[in-house]
mmCIF file of C-alpha atoms in Angstrom:
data_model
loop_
_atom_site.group_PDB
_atom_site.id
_atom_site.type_symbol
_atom_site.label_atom_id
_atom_site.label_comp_id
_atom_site.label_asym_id
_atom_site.label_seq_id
_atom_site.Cartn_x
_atom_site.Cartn_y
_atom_site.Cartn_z
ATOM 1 C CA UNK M 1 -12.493 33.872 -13.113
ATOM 2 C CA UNK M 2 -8.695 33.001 -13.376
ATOM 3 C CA UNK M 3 -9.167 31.231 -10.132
ATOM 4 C CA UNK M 4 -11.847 29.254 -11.284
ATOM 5 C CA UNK M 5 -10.299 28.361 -14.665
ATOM 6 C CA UNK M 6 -7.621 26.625 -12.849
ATOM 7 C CA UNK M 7 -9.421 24.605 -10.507
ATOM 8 C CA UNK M 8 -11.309 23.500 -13.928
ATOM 9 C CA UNK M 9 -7.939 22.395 -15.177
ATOM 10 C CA UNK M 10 -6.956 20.779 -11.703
ATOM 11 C CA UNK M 11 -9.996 18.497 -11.661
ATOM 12 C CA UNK M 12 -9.692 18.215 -15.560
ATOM 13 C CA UNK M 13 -6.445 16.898 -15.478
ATOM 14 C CA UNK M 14 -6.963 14.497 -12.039
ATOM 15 C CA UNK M 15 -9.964 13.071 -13.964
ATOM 16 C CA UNK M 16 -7.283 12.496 -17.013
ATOM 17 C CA UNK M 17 -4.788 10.768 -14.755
ATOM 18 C CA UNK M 18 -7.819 8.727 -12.962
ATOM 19 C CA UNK M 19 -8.975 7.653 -16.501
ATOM 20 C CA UNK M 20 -5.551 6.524 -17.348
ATOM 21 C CA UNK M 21 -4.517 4.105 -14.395
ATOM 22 C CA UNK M 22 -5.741 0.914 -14.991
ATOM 23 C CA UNK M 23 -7.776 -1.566 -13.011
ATOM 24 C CA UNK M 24 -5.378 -2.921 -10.142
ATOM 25 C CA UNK M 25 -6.915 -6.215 -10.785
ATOM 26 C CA UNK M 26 -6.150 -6.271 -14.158
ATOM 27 C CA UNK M 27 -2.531 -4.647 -13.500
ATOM 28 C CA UNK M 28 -2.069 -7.835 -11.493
ATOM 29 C CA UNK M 29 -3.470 -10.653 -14.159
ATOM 30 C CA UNK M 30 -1.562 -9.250 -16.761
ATOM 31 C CA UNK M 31 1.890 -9.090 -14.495
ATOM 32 C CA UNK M 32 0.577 -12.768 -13.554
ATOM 33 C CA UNK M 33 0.654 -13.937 -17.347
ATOM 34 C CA UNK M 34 3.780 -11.601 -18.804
ATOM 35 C CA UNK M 35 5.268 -13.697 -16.390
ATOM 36 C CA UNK M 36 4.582 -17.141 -17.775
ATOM 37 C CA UNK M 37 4.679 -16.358 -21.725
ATOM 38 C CA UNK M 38 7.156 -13.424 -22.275
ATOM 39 C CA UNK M 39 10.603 -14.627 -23.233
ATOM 40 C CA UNK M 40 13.190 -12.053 -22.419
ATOM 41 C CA UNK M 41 17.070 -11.541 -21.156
ATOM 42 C CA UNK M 42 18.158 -8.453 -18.683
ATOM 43 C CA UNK M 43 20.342 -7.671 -16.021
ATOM 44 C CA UNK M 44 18.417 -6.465 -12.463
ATOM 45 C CA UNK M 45 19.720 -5.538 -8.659
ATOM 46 C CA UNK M 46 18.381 -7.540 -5.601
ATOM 47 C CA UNK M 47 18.875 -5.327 -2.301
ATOM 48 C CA UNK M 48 18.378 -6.298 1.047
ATOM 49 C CA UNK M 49 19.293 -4.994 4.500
ATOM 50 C CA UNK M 50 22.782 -3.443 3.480
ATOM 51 C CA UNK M 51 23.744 -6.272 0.875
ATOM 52 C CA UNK M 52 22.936 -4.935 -2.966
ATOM 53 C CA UNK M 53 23.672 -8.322 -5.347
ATOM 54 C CA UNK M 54 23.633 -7.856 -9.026
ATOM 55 C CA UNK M 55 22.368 -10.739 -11.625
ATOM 56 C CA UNK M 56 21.651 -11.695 -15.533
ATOM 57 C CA UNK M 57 18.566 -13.365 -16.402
ATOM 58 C CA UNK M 58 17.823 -15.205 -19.699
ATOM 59 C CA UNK M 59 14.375 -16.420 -20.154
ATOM 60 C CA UNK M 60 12.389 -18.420 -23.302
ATOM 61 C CA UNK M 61 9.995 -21.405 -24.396
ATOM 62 C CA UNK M 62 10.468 -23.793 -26.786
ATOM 63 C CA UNK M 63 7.680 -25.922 -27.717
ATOM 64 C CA UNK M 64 6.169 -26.971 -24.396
ATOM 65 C CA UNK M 65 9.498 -26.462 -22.635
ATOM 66 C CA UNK M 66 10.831 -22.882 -20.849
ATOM 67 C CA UNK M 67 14.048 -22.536 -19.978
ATOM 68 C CA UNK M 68 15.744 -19.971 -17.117
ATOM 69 C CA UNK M 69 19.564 -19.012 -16.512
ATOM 70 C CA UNK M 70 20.403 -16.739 -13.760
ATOM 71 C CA UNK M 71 23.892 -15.640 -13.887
ATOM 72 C CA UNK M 72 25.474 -13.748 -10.618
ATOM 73 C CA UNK M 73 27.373 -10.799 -11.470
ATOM 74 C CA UNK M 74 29.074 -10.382 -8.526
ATOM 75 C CA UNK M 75 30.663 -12.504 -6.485
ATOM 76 C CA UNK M 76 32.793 -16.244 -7.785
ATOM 77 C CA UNK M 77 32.913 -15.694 -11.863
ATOM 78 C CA UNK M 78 30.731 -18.045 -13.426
ATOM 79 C CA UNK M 79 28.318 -19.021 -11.081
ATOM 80 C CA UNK M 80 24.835 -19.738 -12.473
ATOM 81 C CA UNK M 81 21.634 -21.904 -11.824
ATOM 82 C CA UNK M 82 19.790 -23.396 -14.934
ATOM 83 C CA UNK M 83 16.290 -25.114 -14.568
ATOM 84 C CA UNK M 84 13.770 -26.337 -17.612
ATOM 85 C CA UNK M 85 10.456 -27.291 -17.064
ATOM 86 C CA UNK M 86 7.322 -27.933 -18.769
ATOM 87 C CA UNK M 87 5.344 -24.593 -20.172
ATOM 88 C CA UNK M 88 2.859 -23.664 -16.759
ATOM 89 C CA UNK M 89 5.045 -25.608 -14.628
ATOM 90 C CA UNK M 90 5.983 -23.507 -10.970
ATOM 91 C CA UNK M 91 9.751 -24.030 -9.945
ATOM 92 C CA UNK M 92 10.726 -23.193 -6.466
ATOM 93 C CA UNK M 93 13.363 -20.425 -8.013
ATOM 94 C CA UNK M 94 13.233 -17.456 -9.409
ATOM 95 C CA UNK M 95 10.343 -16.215 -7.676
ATOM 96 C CA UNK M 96 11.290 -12.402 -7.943
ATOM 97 C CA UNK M 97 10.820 -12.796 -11.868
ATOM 98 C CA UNK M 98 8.001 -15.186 -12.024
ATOM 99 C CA UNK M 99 5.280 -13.757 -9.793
ATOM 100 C CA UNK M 100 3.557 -16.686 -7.689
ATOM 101 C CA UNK M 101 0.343 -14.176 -8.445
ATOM 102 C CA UNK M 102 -1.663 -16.582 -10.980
ATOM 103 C CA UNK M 103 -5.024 -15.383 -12.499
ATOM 104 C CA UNK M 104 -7.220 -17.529 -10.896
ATOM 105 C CA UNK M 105 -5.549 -15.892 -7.226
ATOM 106 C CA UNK M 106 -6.352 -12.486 -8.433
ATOM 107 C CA UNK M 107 -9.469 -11.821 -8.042
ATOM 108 C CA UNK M 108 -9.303 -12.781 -4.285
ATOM 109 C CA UNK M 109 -6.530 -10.496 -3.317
ATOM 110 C CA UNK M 110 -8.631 -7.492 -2.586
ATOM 111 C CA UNK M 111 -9.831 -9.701 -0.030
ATOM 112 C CA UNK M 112 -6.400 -9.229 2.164
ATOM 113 C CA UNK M 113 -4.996 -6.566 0.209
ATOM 114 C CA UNK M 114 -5.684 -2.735 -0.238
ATOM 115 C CA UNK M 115 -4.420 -2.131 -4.142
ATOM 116 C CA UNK M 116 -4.064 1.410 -5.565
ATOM 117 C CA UNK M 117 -2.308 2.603 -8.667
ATOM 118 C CA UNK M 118 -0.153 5.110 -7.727
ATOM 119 C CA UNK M 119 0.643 7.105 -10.776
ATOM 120 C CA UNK M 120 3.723 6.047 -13.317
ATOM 121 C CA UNK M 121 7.242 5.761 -13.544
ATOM 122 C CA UNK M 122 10.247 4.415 -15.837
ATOM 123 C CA UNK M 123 12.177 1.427 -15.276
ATOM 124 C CA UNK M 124 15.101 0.521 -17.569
ATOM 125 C CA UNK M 125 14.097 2.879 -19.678
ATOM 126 C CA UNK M 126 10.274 1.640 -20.061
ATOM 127 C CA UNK M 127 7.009 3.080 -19.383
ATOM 128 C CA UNK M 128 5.432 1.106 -16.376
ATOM 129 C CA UNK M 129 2.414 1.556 -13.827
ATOM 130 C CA UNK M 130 3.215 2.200 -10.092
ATOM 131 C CA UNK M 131 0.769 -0.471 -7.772
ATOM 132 C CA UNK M 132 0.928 -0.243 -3.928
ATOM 133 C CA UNK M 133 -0.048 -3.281 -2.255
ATOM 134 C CA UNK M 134 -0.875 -2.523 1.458
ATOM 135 C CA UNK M 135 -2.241 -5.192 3.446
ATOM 136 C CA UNK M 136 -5.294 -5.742 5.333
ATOM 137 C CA UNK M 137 -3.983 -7.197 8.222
ATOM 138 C CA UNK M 138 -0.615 -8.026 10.252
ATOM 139 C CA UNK M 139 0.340 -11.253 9.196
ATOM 140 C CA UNK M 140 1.849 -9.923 5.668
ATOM 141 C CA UNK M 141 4.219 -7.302 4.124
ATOM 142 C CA UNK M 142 3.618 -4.866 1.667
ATOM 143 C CA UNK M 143 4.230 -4.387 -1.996
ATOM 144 C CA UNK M 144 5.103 -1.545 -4.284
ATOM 145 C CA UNK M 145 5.117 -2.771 -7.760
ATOM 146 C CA UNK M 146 6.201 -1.384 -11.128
ATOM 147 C CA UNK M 147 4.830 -2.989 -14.007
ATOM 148 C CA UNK M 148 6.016 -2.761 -17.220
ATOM 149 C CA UNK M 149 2.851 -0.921 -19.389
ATOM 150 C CA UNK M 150 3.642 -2.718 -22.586
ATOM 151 C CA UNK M 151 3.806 -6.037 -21.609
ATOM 152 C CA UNK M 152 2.957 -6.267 -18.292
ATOM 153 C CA UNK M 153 6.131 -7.864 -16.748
ATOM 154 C CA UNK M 154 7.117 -6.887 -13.117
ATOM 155 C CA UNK M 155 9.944 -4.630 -13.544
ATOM 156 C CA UNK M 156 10.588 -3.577 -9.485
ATOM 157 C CA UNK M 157 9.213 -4.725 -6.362
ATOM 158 C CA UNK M 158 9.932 -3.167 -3.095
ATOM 159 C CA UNK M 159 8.528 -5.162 0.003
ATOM 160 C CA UNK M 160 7.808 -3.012 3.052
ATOM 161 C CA UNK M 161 7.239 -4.231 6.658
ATOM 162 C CA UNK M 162 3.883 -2.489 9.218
ATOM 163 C CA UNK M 163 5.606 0.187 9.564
ATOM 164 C CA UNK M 164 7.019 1.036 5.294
ATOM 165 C CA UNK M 165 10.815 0.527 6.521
ATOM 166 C CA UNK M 166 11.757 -0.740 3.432
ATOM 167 C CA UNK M 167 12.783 -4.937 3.317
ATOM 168 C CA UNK M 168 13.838 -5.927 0.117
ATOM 169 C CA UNK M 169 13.976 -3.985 -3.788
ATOM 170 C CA UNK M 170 14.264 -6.215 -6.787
ATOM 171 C CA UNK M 171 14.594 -4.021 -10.006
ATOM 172 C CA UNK M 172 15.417 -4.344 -13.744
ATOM 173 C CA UNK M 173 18.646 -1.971 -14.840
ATOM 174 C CA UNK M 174 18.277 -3.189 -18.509
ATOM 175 C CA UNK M 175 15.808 -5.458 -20.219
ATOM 176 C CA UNK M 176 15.081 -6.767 -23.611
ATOM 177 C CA UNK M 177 11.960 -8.213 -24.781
ATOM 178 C CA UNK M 178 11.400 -11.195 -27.372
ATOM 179 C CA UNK M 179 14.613 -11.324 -28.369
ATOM 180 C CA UNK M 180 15.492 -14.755 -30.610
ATOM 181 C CA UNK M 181 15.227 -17.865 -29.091
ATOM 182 C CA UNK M 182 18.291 -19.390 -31.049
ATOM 183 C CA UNK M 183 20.548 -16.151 -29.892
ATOM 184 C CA UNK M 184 19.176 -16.712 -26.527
ATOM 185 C CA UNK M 185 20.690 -20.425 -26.496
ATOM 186 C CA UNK M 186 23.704 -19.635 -28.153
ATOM 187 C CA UNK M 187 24.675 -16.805 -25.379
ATOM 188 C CA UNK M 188 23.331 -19.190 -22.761
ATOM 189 C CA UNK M 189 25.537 -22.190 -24.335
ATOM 190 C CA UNK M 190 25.248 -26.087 -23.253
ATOM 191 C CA UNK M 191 22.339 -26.553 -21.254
ATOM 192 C CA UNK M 192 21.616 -29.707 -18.326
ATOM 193 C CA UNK M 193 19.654 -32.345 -19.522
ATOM 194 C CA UNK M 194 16.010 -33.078 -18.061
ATOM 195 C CA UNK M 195 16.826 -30.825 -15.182
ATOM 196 C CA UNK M 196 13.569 -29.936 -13.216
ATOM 197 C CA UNK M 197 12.103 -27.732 -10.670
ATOM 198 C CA UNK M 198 8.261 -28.543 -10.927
ATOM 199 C CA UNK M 199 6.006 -28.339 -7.815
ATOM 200 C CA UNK M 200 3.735 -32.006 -7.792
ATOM 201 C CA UNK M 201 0.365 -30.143 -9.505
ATOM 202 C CA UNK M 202 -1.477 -33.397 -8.920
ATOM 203 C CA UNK M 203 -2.945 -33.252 -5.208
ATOM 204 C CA UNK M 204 -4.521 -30.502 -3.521
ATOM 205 C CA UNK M 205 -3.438 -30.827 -0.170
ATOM 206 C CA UNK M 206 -0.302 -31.923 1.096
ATOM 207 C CA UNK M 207 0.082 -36.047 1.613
ATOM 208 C CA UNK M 208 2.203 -36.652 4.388
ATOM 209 C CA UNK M 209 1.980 -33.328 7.010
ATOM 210 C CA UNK M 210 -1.064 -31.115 7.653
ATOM 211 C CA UNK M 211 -0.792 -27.607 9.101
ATOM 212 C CA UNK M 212 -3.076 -26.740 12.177
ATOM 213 C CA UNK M 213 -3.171 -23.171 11.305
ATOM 214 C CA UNK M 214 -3.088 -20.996 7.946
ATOM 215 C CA UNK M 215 -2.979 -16.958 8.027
ATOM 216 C CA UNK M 216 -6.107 -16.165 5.647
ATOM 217 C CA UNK M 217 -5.762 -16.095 2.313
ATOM 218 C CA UNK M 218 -3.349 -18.701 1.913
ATOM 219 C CA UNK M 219 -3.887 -21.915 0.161
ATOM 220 C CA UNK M 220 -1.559 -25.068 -0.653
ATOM 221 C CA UNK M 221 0.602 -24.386 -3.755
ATOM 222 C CA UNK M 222 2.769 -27.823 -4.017
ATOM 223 C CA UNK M 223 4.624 -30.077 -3.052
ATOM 224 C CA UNK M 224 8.030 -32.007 -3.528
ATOM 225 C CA UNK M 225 10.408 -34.428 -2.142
ATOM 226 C CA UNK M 226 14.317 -33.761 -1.715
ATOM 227 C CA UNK M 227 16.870 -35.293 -1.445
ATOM 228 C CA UNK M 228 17.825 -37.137 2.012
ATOM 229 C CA UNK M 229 14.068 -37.590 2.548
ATOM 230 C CA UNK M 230 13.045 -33.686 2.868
ATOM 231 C CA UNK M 231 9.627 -32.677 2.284
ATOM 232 C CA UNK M 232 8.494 -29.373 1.139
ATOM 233 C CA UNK M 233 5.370 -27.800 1.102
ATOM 234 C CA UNK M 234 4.356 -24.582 -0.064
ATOM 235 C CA UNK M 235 1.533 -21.999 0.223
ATOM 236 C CA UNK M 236 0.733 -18.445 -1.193
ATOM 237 C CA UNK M 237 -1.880 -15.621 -1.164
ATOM 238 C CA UNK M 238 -1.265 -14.956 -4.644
ATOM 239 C CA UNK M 239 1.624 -12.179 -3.912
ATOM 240 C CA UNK M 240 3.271 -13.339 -0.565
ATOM 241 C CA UNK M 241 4.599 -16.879 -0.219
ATOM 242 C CA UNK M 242 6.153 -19.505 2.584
ATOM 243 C CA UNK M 243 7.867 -22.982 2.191
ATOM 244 C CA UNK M 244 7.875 -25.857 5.189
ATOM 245 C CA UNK M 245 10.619 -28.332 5.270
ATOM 246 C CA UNK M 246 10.404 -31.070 7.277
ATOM 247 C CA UNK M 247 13.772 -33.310 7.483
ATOM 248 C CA UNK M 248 13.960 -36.520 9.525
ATOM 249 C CA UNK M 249 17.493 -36.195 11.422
ATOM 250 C CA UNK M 250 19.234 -38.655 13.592
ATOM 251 C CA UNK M 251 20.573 -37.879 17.306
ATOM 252 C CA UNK M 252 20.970 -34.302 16.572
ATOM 253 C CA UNK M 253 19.700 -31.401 19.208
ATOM 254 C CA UNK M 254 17.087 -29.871 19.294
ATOM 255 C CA UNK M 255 17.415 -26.634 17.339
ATOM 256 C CA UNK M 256 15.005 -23.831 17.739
ATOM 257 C CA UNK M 257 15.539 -19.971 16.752
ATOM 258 C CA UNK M 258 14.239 -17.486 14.001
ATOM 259 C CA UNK M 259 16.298 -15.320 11.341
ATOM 260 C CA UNK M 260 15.860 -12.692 9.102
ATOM 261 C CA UNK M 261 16.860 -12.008 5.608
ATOM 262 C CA UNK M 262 15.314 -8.795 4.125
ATOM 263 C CA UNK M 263 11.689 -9.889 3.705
ATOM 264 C CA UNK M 264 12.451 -13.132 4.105
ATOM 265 C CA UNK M 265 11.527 -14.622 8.036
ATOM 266 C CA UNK M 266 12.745 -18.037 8.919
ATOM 267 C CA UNK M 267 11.886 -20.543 11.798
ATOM 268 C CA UNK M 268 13.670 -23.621 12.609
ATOM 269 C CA UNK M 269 11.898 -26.136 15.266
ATOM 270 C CA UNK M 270 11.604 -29.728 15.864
ATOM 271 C CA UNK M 271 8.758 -32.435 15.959
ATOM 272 C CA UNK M 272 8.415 -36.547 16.363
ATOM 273 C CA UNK M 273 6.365 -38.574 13.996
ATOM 274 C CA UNK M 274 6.312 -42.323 14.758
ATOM 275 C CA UNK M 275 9.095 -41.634 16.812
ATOM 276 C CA UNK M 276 11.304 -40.157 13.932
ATOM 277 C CA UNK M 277 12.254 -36.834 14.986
ATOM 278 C CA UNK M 278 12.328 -33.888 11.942
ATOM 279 C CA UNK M 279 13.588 -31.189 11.509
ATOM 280 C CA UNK M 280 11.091 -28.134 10.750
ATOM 281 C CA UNK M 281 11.669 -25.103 9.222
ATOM 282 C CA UNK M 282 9.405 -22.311 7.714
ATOM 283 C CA UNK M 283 10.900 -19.993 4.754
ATOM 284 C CA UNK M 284 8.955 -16.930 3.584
ATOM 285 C CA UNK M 285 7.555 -13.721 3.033
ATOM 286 C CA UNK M 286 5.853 -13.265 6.247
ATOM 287 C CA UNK M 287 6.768 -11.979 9.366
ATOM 288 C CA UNK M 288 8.504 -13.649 12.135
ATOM 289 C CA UNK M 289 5.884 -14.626 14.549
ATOM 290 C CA UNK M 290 3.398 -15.900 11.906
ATOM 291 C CA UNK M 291 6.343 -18.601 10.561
ATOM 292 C CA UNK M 292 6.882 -19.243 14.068
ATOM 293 C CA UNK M 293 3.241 -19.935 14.524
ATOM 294 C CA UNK M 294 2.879 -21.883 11.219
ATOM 295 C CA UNK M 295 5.973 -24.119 12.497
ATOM 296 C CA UNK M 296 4.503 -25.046 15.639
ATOM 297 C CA UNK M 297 1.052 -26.188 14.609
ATOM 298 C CA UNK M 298 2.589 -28.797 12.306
ATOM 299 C CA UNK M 299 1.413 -32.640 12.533
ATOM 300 C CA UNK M 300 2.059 -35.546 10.660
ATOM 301 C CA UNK M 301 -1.209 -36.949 9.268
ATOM 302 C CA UNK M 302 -0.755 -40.092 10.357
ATOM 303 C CA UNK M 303 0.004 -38.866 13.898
ATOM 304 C CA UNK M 304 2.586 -36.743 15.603
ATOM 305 C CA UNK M 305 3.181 -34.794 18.183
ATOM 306 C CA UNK M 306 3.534 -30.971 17.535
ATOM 307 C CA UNK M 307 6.417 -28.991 17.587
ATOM 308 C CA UNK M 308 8.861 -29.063 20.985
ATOM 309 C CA UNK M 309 9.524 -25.549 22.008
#
């Protein structure tokens, strides 16, 4: 009878715990919009490899406007980057803090993606859910993901390669949320004036450069042009993302190799279009031999040759 009463309570309490976890899907739209609406200021840890770096964040709107300051705490005092932007707008920084997961990616993510909640933890000092993200296939890492139960703001990520050696850990040490907009500016101080990060929203597909080959799941995001005549393109699966530049270059050799950073893979190769040679590199969250096979399926759409090995 004893036995029995505590397998009762067992099951009774893993149907409690079931009951609790929310809907990964869900877990993931709400992380998507905390991300875009919340205002909020806290200090977090970016690890990767051996390197641990330490930063401040201050994030807020104002009218149609958001502003983000990312001060490093280690390293040459004072350093900081400042962008504004319009409300909605996607800036090519500060992708640790503002998930590229949007809403309308969601819902295809169980498509390429296994997603479990795994229980709960605390993370600077707040309640959040635990999600593991374990892909479906080889050409992307995994996720672990606490998010914030409250609010639903991403509060640590840790990306893991095939075999869960751990790549990178981004995680909040202290946060606060919705604190005053006007004590937010006054700790943030004088601020750049029409200084912009926004992705082009207008076309959807790039308008100069066309890639032969996409890893499934992963759709145009933007583009923009750089200074010196660089293009950049850039794609995502909702969770995982990767950036082509292209740069036209003059007399230079040929340069062709991959690194890593963390999570991050990089390949660096060369093409000719109209007999202007560029020079192409992939940036992501992706593994080495997918940016390596993104990079060499590249054309120009108005004709070029692909990418010399």
């Amino acid at each position: 009878m004893g036995r029995l009463l505590a397998c009762l309570v067992l099951l009774s309490a893993g149907w409690m715990a079931q009951a609790d976890s929310p809907d990964p899907l869900n877990l993931l739209q709400n992380m998507a919009r905390a991300g875009q609406d919340l205002n909020y200021r806290g200090s977090f840890t970016y690890e990767h490899r051996n390197a641990m770096e330490s930063f401040r964040v201050y994030r807020w709107s104002e009218g149609d406007q958001v502003y983000e300051r990312l001060e490093y705490l280690n390293g040459p005092a004072g350093a900081a980057q400042q962008l504004g932007g319009p409300a909605g707008c996607q800036t090519t920084g500060y992708r640790l803090l503002n998930s590229d997961v949007s809403p309308e990616a969601v819902a295809r993510l169980d498509r390429y993606y296994q997603l479990t909640v795994r229980g709960s933890d605390r993370v600077a000092g707040r309640e959040a859910h635990i999600l593991e993200v374990r892909p479906r296939d080889q050409l992307r890492y995994g996720y672990l993901l606490g998010v914030d139960r409250a609010t639903g703001l991403l509060l640590k990520a840790l990306l893991v390669d095939e075999q869960q050696r751990l790549l990178e850990r981004f995680q909040f040490v202290d946060l606060e949320i919705n604190p005053d907009a006007e004590r937010l500016k006054e700790d943030v101080g004088s601020w750049p004036e029409s200084r912009s990060d926004c992705m082009d929203p207008e076309a959807d597909q790039p308008t100069r450069w066309s890639l032969g080959w996409l890893p499934p799941g992963f759709a145009y995001s933007g583009e923009k042009r750089l200074p010196n005549g660089i293009d950049m393109l850039m794609y995502t699966d909702g969770l995982a993302s990767f950036s082509v530049f292209l740069q036209p270059v003059a007399n230079s050799p040929e340069v062709e190799g991959r690194a890593h950073r963390g999570a991050t893979s990089a390949y660096m190769g060369q093409l000719t279009a109209n007999s202007q040679p560029y020079r192409v590199t992939v940036v992501g969250e992706i593994p080495g031999d997918v940016a390596e096979q993104l990079a060499r399926g590249i054309t120009a759409l108005h004709g070029a040759s692909e990418v010399q090995p």
